[in-house]
Amino acid sequence: MAAYNPPGRSRQWLSATMIPYLVAHFAKSQLWHASTLLFAFFLTEACRLNVDAMGGIMAGSLVLNGVVDATLGLRWRTRVVRMADALRLQAWGAPLTSLFFLLFCMAPLIQAEYRLVWALMTLLCFRASYSFIDVSQNAVVALGAMTDDARCALLARRNIASGLAALAVGGLAAPLLINGRGVVVWLAWAGFVSMLVCGSAWWLACMKTRAGEASSAIASEGPRTVPFVALLVALAVMMTGTATFRTLEPYYAAFAGNGTGLLLWAAIGGLAGQMLWFAGRHRLTMAGVLVIVALLLGLAAIGLLQATSLGAVVAGAGFGMGTGGLWLVLWSAMMNRAATGQPTGYVGIFTCVSKCAQATAVLFLSRVLSTSRYRDTLADPWSAPSMLMIGAVGAIGATSLALAYAFNRTAYDEKRATPRPTVRPDRVPS
């Protein structure tokens, strides 16, 4: 059991490291959103690889990333016990990850006969090295001296930083790639992001985090959450659906006639919804939050059926807000468990499942795209690629409802297990 620390320590830790941590998360998230949102489109449209080759490369790299996450997480269980340990590992891994990110982005400059090998090798190296900054940075949330409420607040702010990163990628990098602005401009953006990743990681590692280092994480004081396996199952379904939707987003933007509207509104929805979800945590039960998530995702599915600009707004905003709420619920539940000890083990397994689920989605999606004329059919909301996006949103909504039932059931079982007094307090003999 982790040692108790007063809430004042939690506030001290948050005030000391909040801004540099969020900047580092924003920088790292740009790498991740670029790799999930743009790399598939980059491989097929900029590098001129066929869809099957793209699917194999993307899926294989994600599986590698997940396996390295789990391996490092389990290996670091007894080595990463302080926040300073995690921050040093992140600072060490940032330059290596940024280097391979830049090398991958240089693929269009490579001769055509060597381009596939170059893209494969540099992407695999990027995925493997990304685990060093991903697992370590995520573990900081569990290693800091925080209460459950402060931990959830930090996760919500992290999600806002990630949403801003998605907005930057969708609003800046995606138009560069989709509109064919040239390799030089694309590489200039990639170089700026890489410098931000390294600089923020070093800044965070140099911060005087005495509040976080002087004490261990506060053990979860709230009710027991659903079993960890149930969280992993919900995560797998969510990430499979999310990866399907987000991988198709650039194709939808390029070929469905709505430009980058869907990408931008998905990022805006995820960004705007985070603090609302955090505020709702104090006013709604966890099951209630998840039911609202399902309703928002239902609206997103309806929006996708409308091949209009308004449909893109409804679909993007509903998807962003809905998946953002489910994401906050899953990460909060996992981090509360991780705070009880050996956080990198929980984080590594959690992110491993997430990335393997994304790999499954990308591999399946590549088969669908290879057998359809997606450049011509995505404008039709009833085509196979469009229906795949709708099905992905529906699956995430159904998972939210199932998880709501699980949380409600857990709360009911705990209430029944609470012992009741056998004698009324006003009748206890004096």
Coordinates of C-alpha atoms in Angstrom, one line a residue:
M1 CA 0.0 0.0 0.0
A2 CA 1.4 3.4 -0.9
A3 CA 2.1 5.9 1.8
Y4 CA -0.4 8.6 2.7
N5 CA 0.4 12.1 1.6
P6 CA -1.8 15.1 2.5
P7 CA -3.7 16.9 -0.3
G8 CA -1.4 19.9 0.1
R9 CA 1.4 17.8 -1.4
S10 CA -0.8 17.1 -4.3
R11 CA -1.3 20.8 -5.0
Q12 CA 2.4 21.5 -4.6
W13 CA 3.3 18.8 -7.1
L14 CA 0.8 20.0 -9.6
S15 CA 1.8 23.6 -9.4
A16 CA 5.5 22.8 -9.7
T17 CA 5.3 20.5 -12.8
M18 CA 1.9 21.1 -14.4
I19 CA 3.0 23.4 -17.3
P20 CA 6.2 21.6 -18.4
Y21 CA 4.5 18.2 -18.1
L22 CA 1.6 19.3 -20.3
V23 CA 4.0 20.9 -22.8
A24 CA 5.9 17.6 -23.0
H25 CA 2.6 15.7 -23.4
F26 CA 1.5 18.1 -26.2
A27 CA 4.8 17.6 -28.0
K28 CA 4.7 13.8 -27.7
S29 CA 1.1 13.7 -28.7
Q30 CA 1.9 15.4 -32.0
L31 CA 4.2 12.6 -32.8
W32 CA 1.5 10.1 -32.0
H33 CA -1.3 11.8 -33.8
A34 CA 0.9 12.2 -36.9
S35 CA 1.8 8.5 -36.8
T36 CA -1.9 7.4 -36.5
L37 CA -3.7 10.1 -38.4
L38 CA -1.3 10.8 -41.3
F39 CA 1.2 8.0 -41.7
A40 CA -1.2 5.7 -43.5
F41 CA -2.2 8.5 -45.9
F42 CA 1.4 9.5 -46.2
L43 CA 2.5 6.0 -47.3
T44 CA -0.2 5.6 -49.9
E45 CA -0.4 9.1 -51.3
A46 CA 3.1 10.6 -50.8
C47 CA 5.2 7.5 -51.0
R48 CA 3.0 5.8 -53.6
L49 CA 2.9 2.5 -51.7
N50 CA -0.1 0.2 -52.4
V51 CA -2.7 -0.2 -49.7
D52 CA -1.7 -3.7 -48.8
A53 CA 1.9 -2.7 -48.2
M54 CA 0.7 0.3 -46.1
G55 CA -1.5 -2.0 -43.9
G56 CA 1.3 -4.5 -43.3
I57 CA 3.8 -1.7 -42.4
M58 CA 1.4 0.2 -40.1
A59 CA 0.0 -2.9 -38.3
G60 CA 3.4 -4.5 -37.8
S61 CA 4.9 -1.3 -36.4
L62 CA 2.0 -0.9 -34.0
V63 CA 2.3 -4.5 -32.7
L64 CA 6.0 -3.9 -32.2
N65 CA 5.3 -0.7 -30.3
G66 CA 2.8 -2.5 -28.1
V67 CA 5.1 -5.4 -27.3
V68 CA 7.9 -3.0 -26.4
D69 CA 5.5 -1.1 -24.2
A70 CA 4.6 -4.2 -22.2
T71 CA 8.2 -5.4 -22.0
L72 CA 9.5 -2.1 -20.7
G73 CA 6.6 -1.7 -18.4
L74 CA 7.1 -5.0 -16.8
R75 CA 10.9 -4.7 -16.7
W76 CA 10.7 -1.2 -15.1
R77 CA 8.2 -2.2 -12.3
T78 CA 10.9 -2.2 -9.6
R79 CA 13.2 0.3 -11.3
V80 CA 10.9 3.2 -12.0
V81 CA 9.7 4.0 -8.4
R82 CA 10.1 7.8 -8.4
M83 CA 8.9 10.5 -10.7
A84 CA 12.6 11.5 -11.4
D85 CA 13.3 8.0 -12.7
A86 CA 10.5 8.3 -15.3
L87 CA 11.5 11.8 -16.3
R88 CA 15.1 10.8 -16.9
L89 CA 14.0 7.9 -19.1
Q90 CA 11.8 10.2 -21.1
A91 CA 14.6 12.8 -21.6
W92 CA 16.9 10.0 -22.8
G93 CA 14.4 8.5 -25.3
A94 CA 13.2 11.8 -26.8
P95 CA 16.1 12.5 -29.2
L96 CA 16.1 8.9 -30.5
T97 CA 12.4 8.9 -31.1
S98 CA 12.6 12.3 -32.8
L99 CA 15.4 11.2 -35.1
F100 CA 13.5 8.2 -36.4
F101 CA 10.4 10.3 -36.9
L102 CA 12.4 12.7 -39.1
L103 CA 14.0 9.9 -41.0
F104 CA 10.5 8.4 -41.7
C105 CA 9.2 11.7 -43.0
M106 CA 12.1 11.8 -45.4
A107 CA 10.8 8.8 -47.3
P108 CA 9.5 10.7 -50.3
L109 CA 13.1 11.8 -51.0
I110 CA 14.3 8.3 -51.3
Q111 CA 14.5 6.6 -54.7
A112 CA 11.4 4.6 -55.5
E113 CA 13.1 1.2 -55.5
Y114 CA 14.3 1.7 -51.9
R115 CA 11.4 3.7 -50.6
L116 CA 9.4 0.7 -49.1
V117 CA 12.5 -0.6 -47.3
W118 CA 13.3 2.8 -45.9
A119 CA 9.7 3.5 -44.8
L120 CA 9.5 0.1 -43.1
M121 CA 12.8 0.3 -41.2
T122 CA 12.5 3.9 -40.0
L123 CA 8.8 3.4 -39.0
L124 CA 9.7 0.2 -37.0
C125 CA 12.6 2.1 -35.3
F126 CA 10.3 5.0 -34.5
R127 CA 7.7 2.7 -33.0
A128 CA 10.2 0.9 -30.8
S129 CA 11.9 4.0 -29.5
Y130 CA 8.5 5.8 -28.9
S131 CA 7.9 3.3 -26.0
F132 CA 10.7 4.9 -24.0
I133 CA 9.0 8.3 -23.9
D134 CA 5.4 6.9 -23.8
V135 CA 5.6 4.5 -20.9
S136 CA 7.8 6.8 -18.8
Q137 CA 5.6 9.9 -19.4
N138 CA 2.4 8.1 -18.7
A139 CA 3.8 6.6 -15.5
V140 CA 4.4 10.1 -14.1
V141 CA 0.6 10.4 -13.4
A142 CA 0.6 7.4 -11.1
L143 CA 4.0 8.3 -9.5
G144 CA 3.1 11.8 -8.5
A145 CA 1.7 12.5 -5.0
M146 CA -1.9 13.0 -6.0
T147 CA -5.4 12.1 -4.8
D148 CA -7.8 10.4 -7.2
D149 CA -9.5 13.7 -7.9
A150 CA -6.2 15.4 -8.7
R151 CA -5.1 12.5 -10.8
C152 CA -8.3 12.7 -12.8
A153 CA -7.9 16.5 -13.2
L154 CA -4.3 16.0 -14.6
L155 CA -5.6 13.3 -17.0
A156 CA -8.3 15.7 -18.2
R157 CA -5.7 18.4 -18.8
R158 CA -3.4 15.9 -20.5
N159 CA -6.3 15.1 -22.8
I160 CA -6.7 18.8 -23.6
A161 CA -3.0 19.0 -24.5
S162 CA -3.5 15.9 -26.7
G163 CA -6.5 17.5 -28.3
L164 CA -4.5 20.6 -29.0
A165 CA -1.9 18.4 -30.6
A166 CA -4.5 16.7 -32.7
L167 CA -5.8 20.1 -33.7
A168 CA -2.3 21.2 -34.7
V169 CA -1.8 18.0 -36.7
G170 CA -5.2 18.1 -38.3
G171 CA -5.1 21.9 -39.0
L172 CA -1.5 22.3 -40.0
A173 CA 0.2 19.1 -41.0
A174 CA -2.8 17.5 -42.7
P175 CA -3.4 20.3 -45.2
L176 CA 0.3 20.3 -46.0
L177 CA 0.1 16.6 -46.8
I178 CA -3.4 16.5 -48.4
N179 CA -2.8 19.6 -50.6
G180 CA 0.6 18.5 -51.7
R181 CA 2.5 21.6 -50.5
G182 CA 5.9 19.9 -51.0
V183 CA 8.4 17.8 -49.1
V184 CA 10.4 20.7 -47.8
V185 CA 7.5 22.3 -46.0
W186 CA 6.5 18.9 -44.6
L187 CA 10.0 18.3 -43.3
A188 CA 10.1 21.8 -41.7
W189 CA 7.0 20.9 -39.7
A190 CA 8.4 17.6 -38.7
G191 CA 11.7 19.2 -37.6
F192 CA 9.9 21.8 -35.5
V193 CA 7.8 19.0 -33.7
S194 CA 11.0 17.0 -33.1
M195 CA 12.7 20.0 -31.5
L196 CA 9.7 20.6 -29.3
V197 CA 9.7 16.9 -28.2
C198 CA 13.3 17.0 -27.1
G199 CA 13.2 20.5 -25.6
S200 CA 10.1 19.8 -23.5
A201 CA 11.4 16.5 -22.2
W202 CA 14.7 18.0 -21.1
W203 CA 12.9 20.9 -19.5
L204 CA 10.7 18.6 -17.5
A205 CA 13.7 16.5 -16.4
C206 CA 15.5 19.6 -15.1
M207 CA 12.5 20.8 -13.1
K208 CA 12.8 20.8 -9.3
T209 CA 10.1 18.2 -8.6
R210 CA 10.7 17.9 -4.9
A211 CA 7.0 17.4 -4.1
G212 CA 6.7 14.5 -6.4
E213 CA 10.1 12.9 -5.4
A214 CA 9.7 13.3 -1.7
S215 CA 6.7 11.2 -1.5
S216 CA 5.0 8.3 -3.1
A217 CA 1.6 8.2 -4.9
I218 CA -1.5 8.4 -2.8
A219 CA -3.3 5.1 -2.8
S220 CA -6.8 5.2 -4.4
E221 CA -9.3 6.2 -1.8
G222 CA -12.4 5.8 -3.9
P223 CA -14.5 2.7 -4.5
R224 CA -13.1 -0.3 -6.3
T225 CA -13.4 0.0 -10.1
V226 CA -14.4 -2.7 -12.5
P227 CA -11.9 -5.5 -13.0
F228 CA -8.7 -4.6 -14.9
V229 CA -9.5 -7.2 -17.6
A230 CA -12.8 -5.5 -18.2
L231 CA -11.0 -2.2 -18.7
L232 CA -8.7 -3.9 -21.2
V233 CA -11.6 -5.4 -23.2
A234 CA -13.3 -2.0 -23.4
L235 CA -10.0 -0.4 -24.4
A236 CA -9.5 -2.9 -27.1
V237 CA -12.9 -2.3 -28.7
M238 CA -12.6 1.4 -28.3
M239 CA -9.1 1.6 -29.9
T240 CA -10.1 -0.7 -32.8
G241 CA -13.0 1.6 -33.6
T242 CA -11.1 4.8 -33.0
A243 CA -8.2 3.7 -35.2
T244 CA -10.6 2.7 -38.0
F245 CA -12.3 6.1 -37.8
R246 CA -9.1 8.2 -37.5
T247 CA -7.2 6.3 -40.2
L248 CA -10.1 7.0 -42.6
E249 CA -10.3 10.7 -41.6
P250 CA -7.6 12.0 -44.0
Y251 CA -9.1 9.9 -46.8
Y252 CA -12.6 11.3 -46.0
A253 CA -11.2 14.8 -45.9
A254 CA -9.4 14.4 -49.3
F255 CA -12.1 12.5 -51.2
A256 CA -15.5 13.1 -49.6
G257 CA -15.6 16.8 -50.5
N258 CA -15.6 18.3 -47.0
G259 CA -11.9 19.1 -46.7
T260 CA -10.4 18.9 -43.3
G261 CA -13.6 19.7 -41.5
L262 CA -14.1 16.3 -40.0
L263 CA -10.5 16.2 -38.7
L264 CA -10.8 19.6 -37.2
W265 CA -14.2 19.1 -35.5
A266 CA -13.1 15.8 -34.1
A267 CA -10.2 17.5 -32.5
I268 CA -12.3 20.4 -31.3
G269 CA -14.9 18.1 -29.8
G270 CA -12.3 16.1 -27.9
L271 CA -10.7 19.3 -26.7
A272 CA -13.9 21.1 -25.6
G273 CA -15.3 18.1 -23.9
Q274 CA -12.5 17.2 -21.4
M275 CA -13.2 19.7 -18.6
L276 CA -17.0 19.1 -19.1
W277 CA -16.3 15.4 -18.5
F278 CA -14.2 16.2 -15.4
A279 CA -16.9 18.5 -14.0
G280 CA -19.5 15.9 -14.7
R281 CA -17.5 13.4 -12.6
H282 CA -18.7 15.2 -9.5
R283 CA -22.4 15.5 -10.7
L284 CA -23.0 12.2 -12.4
T285 CA -22.2 8.6 -11.7
M286 CA -19.6 6.9 -13.9
A287 CA -22.4 4.9 -15.5
G288 CA -24.2 8.2 -16.2
V289 CA -21.2 9.7 -17.9
L290 CA -20.8 6.6 -20.1
V291 CA -24.5 6.7 -21.2
I292 CA -24.0 10.3 -22.3
V293 CA -20.9 9.1 -24.2
A294 CA -23.0 6.6 -26.0
L295 CA -25.6 9.2 -27.0
L296 CA -22.9 11.5 -28.4
L297 CA -21.5 8.7 -30.5
G298 CA -25.0 7.9 -31.8
L299 CA -25.2 11.5 -33.0
A300 CA -21.8 11.1 -34.7
A301 CA -23.0 8.0 -36.6
I302 CA -26.1 10.0 -37.8
G303 CA -23.8 12.8 -38.9
L304 CA -21.7 10.4 -41.0
L305 CA -24.9 9.5 -42.9
Q306 CA -25.2 13.1 -44.1
A307 CA -22.8 13.9 -46.9
T308 CA -22.8 17.6 -46.0
S309 CA -20.7 20.1 -44.1
L310 CA -23.1 20.0 -41.2
G311 CA -22.9 16.3 -41.1
A312 CA -19.1 16.5 -40.9
V313 CA -19.5 19.0 -38.0
V314 CA -21.9 16.7 -36.1
A315 CA -19.9 13.6 -36.8
G316 CA -16.6 15.1 -35.8
A317 CA -17.7 16.9 -32.7
G318 CA -19.8 13.9 -31.5
F319 CA -16.9 11.5 -32.1
G320 CA -14.4 13.8 -30.4
M321 CA -16.5 14.4 -27.3
G322 CA -17.7 10.9 -27.0
T323 CA -14.4 9.1 -27.3
G324 CA -12.8 11.8 -25.1
G325 CA -15.2 11.0 -22.3
L326 CA -14.6 7.2 -22.6
W327 CA -10.9 7.8 -22.8
L328 CA -10.9 9.8 -19.5
V329 CA -13.0 7.1 -17.8
L330 CA -10.6 4.3 -18.9
W331 CA -7.4 6.1 -18.1
S332 CA -8.7 7.3 -14.7
A333 CA -9.7 3.8 -13.7
M334 CA -6.4 2.4 -14.8
M335 CA -4.3 5.1 -13.1
N336 CA -6.1 4.6 -9.8
R337 CA -5.0 1.0 -9.9
A338 CA -1.5 1.9 -11.0
A339 CA -1.1 4.3 -8.1
T340 CA -1.2 1.4 -5.7
G341 CA 2.2 0.2 -6.9
Q342 CA 4.4 -0.8 -9.8
P343 CA 2.7 1.7 -12.2
T344 CA 4.8 1.0 -15.3
G345 CA 3.4 -2.6 -15.4
Y346 CA -0.1 -1.3 -15.6
V347 CA 0.8 1.4 -18.1
G348 CA 2.8 -1.0 -20.3
I349 CA 0.0 -3.6 -20.5
F350 CA -2.7 -0.9 -21.0
T351 CA -0.9 0.8 -23.9
C352 CA 0.1 -2.6 -25.4
V353 CA -3.5 -3.6 -25.7
S354 CA -4.3 -0.2 -27.1
K355 CA -1.7 -0.4 -29.9
C356 CA -2.4 -4.1 -30.8
A357 CA -6.1 -3.2 -31.2
Q358 CA -5.1 -0.3 -33.5
A359 CA -2.9 -2.7 -35.5
T360 CA -5.8 -5.1 -36.0
A361 CA -8.0 -2.2 -37.2
V362 CA -5.3 -0.9 -39.7
L363 CA -4.7 -4.4 -41.1
F364 CA -8.4 -4.9 -41.6
L365 CA -8.9 -1.4 -43.0
S366 CA -6.1 -1.9 -45.6
R367 CA -7.9 -5.0 -46.9
V368 CA -11.2 -3.0 -47.3
L369 CA -9.4 -0.1 -49.0
S370 CA -7.5 -2.4 -51.4
T371 CA -10.8 -3.9 -52.6
S372 CA -12.7 -0.7 -53.0
R373 CA -12.4 2.5 -55.1
Y374 CA -12.2 4.6 -52.0
R375 CA -11.1 7.8 -53.9
D376 CA -14.5 7.7 -55.7
T377 CA -16.8 6.1 -53.1
L378 CA -16.0 7.9 -49.9
A379 CA -18.4 10.7 -50.9
D380 CA -21.2 8.2 -50.7
P381 CA -22.2 7.7 -47.0
W382 CA -23.5 4.2 -47.9
S383 CA -20.3 3.0 -49.5
A384 CA -18.2 0.3 -47.7
P385 CA -15.5 2.6 -46.4
S386 CA -18.1 5.1 -45.1
M387 CA -20.2 2.3 -43.5
L388 CA -17.0 1.1 -41.8
M389 CA -16.6 4.5 -40.1
I390 CA -20.2 4.3 -39.0
G391 CA -19.8 0.8 -37.7
A392 CA -16.7 1.8 -35.7
V393 CA -18.5 4.6 -34.0
G394 CA -21.4 2.3 -33.2
A395 CA -19.1 -0.3 -31.7
I396 CA -17.6 2.3 -29.4
G397 CA -21.0 3.5 -28.3
A398 CA -22.1 -0.1 -27.5
T399 CA -18.9 -0.6 -25.5
S400 CA -19.7 2.5 -23.4
L401 CA -23.1 1.1 -22.6
A402 CA -21.6 -2.2 -21.6
L403 CA -19.0 -0.5 -19.4
A404 CA -21.8 1.7 -17.8
Y405 CA -23.5 -1.5 -16.8
A406 CA -20.3 -2.9 -15.3
F407 CA -19.7 0.2 -13.3
N408 CA -23.3 0.2 -12.1
R409 CA -23.1 -3.4 -11.2
T410 CA -19.8 -2.9 -9.3
A411 CA -21.3 0.0 -7.3
Y412 CA -24.4 -2.1 -6.5
D413 CA -22.3 -5.1 -5.3
E414 CA -20.2 -2.8 -3.1
K415 CA -23.4 -1.3 -1.6
R416 CA -24.7 -4.8 -0.8
A417 CA -21.4 -5.8 0.7
T418 CA -21.3 -2.8 3.1
P419 CA -22.2 -4.1 6.6
R420 CA -25.3 -2.5 8.2
P421 CA -25.6 -1.8 11.9
T422 CA -27.8 -4.4 13.7
V423 CA -28.9 -2.0 16.3
R424 CA -30.3 1.5 15.7
P425 CA -27.9 4.1 17.0
D426 CA -30.6 5.8 19.1
R427 CA -31.2 2.5 20.9
V428 CA -27.7 1.6 21.9
P429 CA -27.7 1.2 25.7
S430 CA -25.7 3.8 27.5

